[in-house]
PDB file of C-alpha atoms in Angstrom:
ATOM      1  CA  UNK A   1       9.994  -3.932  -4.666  1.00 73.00           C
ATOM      2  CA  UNK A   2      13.257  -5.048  -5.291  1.00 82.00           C
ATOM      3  CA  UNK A   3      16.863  -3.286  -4.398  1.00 88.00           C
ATOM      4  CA  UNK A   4      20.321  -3.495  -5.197  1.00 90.00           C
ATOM      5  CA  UNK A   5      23.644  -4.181  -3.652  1.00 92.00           C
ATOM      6  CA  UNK A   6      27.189  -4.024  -4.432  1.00 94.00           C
ATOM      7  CA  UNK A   7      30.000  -5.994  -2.677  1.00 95.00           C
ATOM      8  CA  UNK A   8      33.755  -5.551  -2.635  1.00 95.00           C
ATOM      9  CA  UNK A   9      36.184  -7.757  -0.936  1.00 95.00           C
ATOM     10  CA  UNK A  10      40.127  -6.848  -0.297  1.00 93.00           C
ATOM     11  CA  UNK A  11      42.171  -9.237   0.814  1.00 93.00           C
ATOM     12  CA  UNK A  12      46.297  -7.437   0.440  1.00 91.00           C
ATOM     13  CA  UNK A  13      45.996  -6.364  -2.918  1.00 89.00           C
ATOM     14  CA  UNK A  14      42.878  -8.554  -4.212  1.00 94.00           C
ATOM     15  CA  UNK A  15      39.886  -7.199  -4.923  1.00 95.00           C
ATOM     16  CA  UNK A  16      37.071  -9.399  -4.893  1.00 96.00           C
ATOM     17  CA  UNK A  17      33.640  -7.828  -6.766  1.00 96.00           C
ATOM     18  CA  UNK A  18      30.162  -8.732  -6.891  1.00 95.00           C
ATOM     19  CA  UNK A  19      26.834  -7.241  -7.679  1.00 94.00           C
ATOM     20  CA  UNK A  20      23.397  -6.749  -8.881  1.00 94.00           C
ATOM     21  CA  UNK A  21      21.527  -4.039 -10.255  1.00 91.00           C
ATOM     22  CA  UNK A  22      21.984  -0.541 -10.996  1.00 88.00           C
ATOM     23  CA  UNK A  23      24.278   0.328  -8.507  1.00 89.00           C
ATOM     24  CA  UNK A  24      27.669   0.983  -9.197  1.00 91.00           C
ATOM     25  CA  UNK A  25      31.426  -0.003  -8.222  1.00 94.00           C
ATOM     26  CA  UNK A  26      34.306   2.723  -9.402  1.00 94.00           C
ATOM     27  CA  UNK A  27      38.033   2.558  -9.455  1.00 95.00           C
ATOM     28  CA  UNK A  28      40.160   5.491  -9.177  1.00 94.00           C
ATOM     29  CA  UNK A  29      43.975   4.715 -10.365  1.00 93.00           C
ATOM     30  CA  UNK A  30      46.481   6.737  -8.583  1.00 92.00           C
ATOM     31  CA  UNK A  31      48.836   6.035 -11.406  1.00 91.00           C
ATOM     32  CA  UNK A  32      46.480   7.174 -14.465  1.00 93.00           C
ATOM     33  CA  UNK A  33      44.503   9.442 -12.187  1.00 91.00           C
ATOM     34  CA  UNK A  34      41.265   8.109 -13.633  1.00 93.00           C
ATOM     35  CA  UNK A  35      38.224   6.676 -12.726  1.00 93.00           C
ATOM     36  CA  UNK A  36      37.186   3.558 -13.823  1.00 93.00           C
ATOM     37  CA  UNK A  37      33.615   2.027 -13.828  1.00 91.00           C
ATOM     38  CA  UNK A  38      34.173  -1.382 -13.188  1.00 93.00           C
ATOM     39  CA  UNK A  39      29.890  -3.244 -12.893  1.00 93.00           C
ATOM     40  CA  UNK A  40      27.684  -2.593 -15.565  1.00 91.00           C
ATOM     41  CA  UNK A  41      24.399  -1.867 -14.388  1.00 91.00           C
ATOM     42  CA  UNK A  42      22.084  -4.811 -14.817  1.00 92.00           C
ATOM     43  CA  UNK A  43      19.204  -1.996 -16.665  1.00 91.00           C
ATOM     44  CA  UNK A  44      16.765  -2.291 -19.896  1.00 94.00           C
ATOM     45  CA  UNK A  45      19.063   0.725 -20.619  1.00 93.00           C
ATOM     46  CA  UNK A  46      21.987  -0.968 -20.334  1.00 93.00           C
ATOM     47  CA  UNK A  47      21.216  -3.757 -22.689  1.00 95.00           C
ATOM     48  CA  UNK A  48      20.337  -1.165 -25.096  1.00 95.00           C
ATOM     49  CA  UNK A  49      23.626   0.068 -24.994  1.00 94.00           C
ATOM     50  CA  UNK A  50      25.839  -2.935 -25.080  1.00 95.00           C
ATOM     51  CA  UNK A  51      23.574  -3.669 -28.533  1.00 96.00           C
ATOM     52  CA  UNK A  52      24.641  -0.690 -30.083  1.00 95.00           C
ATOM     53  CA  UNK A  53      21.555   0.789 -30.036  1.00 96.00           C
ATOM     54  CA  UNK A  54      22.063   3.564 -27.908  1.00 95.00           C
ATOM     55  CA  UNK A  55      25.388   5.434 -26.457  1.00 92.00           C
ATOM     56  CA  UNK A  56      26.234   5.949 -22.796  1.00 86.00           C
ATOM     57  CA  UNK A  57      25.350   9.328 -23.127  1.00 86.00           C
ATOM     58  CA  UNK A  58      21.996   8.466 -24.905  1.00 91.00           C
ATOM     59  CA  UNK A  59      21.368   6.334 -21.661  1.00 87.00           C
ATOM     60  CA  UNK A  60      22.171   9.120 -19.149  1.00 83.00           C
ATOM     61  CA  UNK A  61      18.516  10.664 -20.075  1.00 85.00           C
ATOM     62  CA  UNK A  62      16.557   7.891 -21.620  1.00 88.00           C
ATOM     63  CA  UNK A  63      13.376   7.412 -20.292  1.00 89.00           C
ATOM     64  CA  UNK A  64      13.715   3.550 -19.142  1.00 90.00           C
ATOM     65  CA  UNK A  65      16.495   4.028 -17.205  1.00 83.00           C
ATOM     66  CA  UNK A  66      15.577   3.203 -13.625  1.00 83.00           C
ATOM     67  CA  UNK A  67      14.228  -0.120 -15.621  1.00 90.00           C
ATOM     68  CA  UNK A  68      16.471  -2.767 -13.613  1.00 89.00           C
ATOM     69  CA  UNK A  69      16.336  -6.644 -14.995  1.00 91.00           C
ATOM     70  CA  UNK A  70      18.135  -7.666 -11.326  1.00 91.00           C
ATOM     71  CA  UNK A  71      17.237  -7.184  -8.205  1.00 89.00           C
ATOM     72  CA  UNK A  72      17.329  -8.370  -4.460  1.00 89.00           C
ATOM     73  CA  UNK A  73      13.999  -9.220  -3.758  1.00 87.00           C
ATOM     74  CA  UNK A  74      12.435  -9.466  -7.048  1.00 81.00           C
ATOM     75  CA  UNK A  75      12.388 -13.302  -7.555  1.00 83.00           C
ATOM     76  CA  UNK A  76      13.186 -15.889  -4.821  1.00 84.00           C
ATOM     77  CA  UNK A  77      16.193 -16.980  -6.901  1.00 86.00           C
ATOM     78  CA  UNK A  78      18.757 -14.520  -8.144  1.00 84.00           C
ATOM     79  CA  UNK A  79      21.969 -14.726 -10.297  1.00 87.00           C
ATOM     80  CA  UNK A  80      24.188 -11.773  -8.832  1.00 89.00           C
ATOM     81  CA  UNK A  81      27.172 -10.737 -10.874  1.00 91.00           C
ATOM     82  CA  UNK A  82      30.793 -12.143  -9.307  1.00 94.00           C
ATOM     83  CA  UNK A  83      33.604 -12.022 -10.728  1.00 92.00           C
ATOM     84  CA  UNK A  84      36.196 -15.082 -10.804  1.00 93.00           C
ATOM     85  CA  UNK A  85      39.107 -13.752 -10.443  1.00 95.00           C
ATOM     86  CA  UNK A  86      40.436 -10.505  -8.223  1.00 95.00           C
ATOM     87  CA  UNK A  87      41.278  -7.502  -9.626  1.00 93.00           C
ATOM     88  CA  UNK A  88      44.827  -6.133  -8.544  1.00 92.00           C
ATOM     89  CA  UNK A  89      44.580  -2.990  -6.811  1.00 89.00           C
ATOM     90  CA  UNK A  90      47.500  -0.645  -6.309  1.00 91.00           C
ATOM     91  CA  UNK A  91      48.505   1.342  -3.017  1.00 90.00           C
ATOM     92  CA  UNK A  92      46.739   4.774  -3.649  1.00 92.00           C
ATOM     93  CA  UNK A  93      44.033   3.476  -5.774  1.00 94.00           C
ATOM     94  CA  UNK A  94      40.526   3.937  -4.315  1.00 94.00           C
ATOM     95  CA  UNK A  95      37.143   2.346  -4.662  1.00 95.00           C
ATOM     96  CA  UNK A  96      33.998   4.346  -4.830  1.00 93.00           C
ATOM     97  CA  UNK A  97      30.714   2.196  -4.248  1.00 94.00           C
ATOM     98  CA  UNK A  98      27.957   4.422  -5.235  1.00 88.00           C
ATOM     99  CA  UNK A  99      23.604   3.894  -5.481  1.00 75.00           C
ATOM    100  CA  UNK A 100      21.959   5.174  -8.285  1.00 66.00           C
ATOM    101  CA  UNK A 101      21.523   8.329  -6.054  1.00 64.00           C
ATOM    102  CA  UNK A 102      24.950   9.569  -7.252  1.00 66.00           C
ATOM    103  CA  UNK A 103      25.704   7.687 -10.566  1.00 60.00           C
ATOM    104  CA  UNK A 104      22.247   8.710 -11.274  1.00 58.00           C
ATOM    105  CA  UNK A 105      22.567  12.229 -10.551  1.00 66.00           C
ATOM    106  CA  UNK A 106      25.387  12.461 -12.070  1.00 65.00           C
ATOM    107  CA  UNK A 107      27.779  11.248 -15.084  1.00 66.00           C
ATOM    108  CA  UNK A 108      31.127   9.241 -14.512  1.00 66.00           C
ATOM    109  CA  UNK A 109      33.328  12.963 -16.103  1.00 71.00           C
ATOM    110  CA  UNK A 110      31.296  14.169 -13.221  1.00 72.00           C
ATOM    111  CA  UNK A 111      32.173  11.683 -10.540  1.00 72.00           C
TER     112      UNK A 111
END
């Protein structure tokens, strides 16, 4: 058994990210009034997408979804996701950290 985690930092208007897994980090921008996925999921799915081979709304209902290539607890070393350097965050916007039980429910138009 393995699970995932997601990890945001904000320091003023820094925005520190890291993660691993399936679940997910969102953005909303109060200026463009949208929402933003900001982590790609770290899925068999996933990789299928970023090849091309299937579209994010192909993924929403593939069958190998819940497949997950990185995990806490899987392996006694892991290589988590962190970004480098902080993303800028405005006054207004708002970050939604979400499991798989909502971005899995659901899609992002939904969210």
């Amino acid at each position: 058994m393995g699970t995932t985690a997601c990890i945001l930092l904000v320091d003023g208007d820094d925005a520190w990210i890291a993660h691993i897994g399936d679940s997910r980090i969102y953005l909303f921008c109060k200026e463009q009034e949208t929402l933003f996925r900001i982590t790609k999921d770290h899925s068999y799915v996933q990789t299928l997408v970023d090849a091309g081979e299937i579209s994010d709304l192909e993924a929403e209902s593939d069958s190998h979804k819940n497949i997950i290539l990185k995990a806490l607890g899987i392996k006694d070393t892991i290589s988590p996701e962190v970004v480098n350097v902080p993303m800028k965050a405005a006054a207004g916007d708002v970050f939604l950290i979400c499991s798989d039980g909502l971005c899995g429910m659901i899609n992002d138009d939904q969210i």
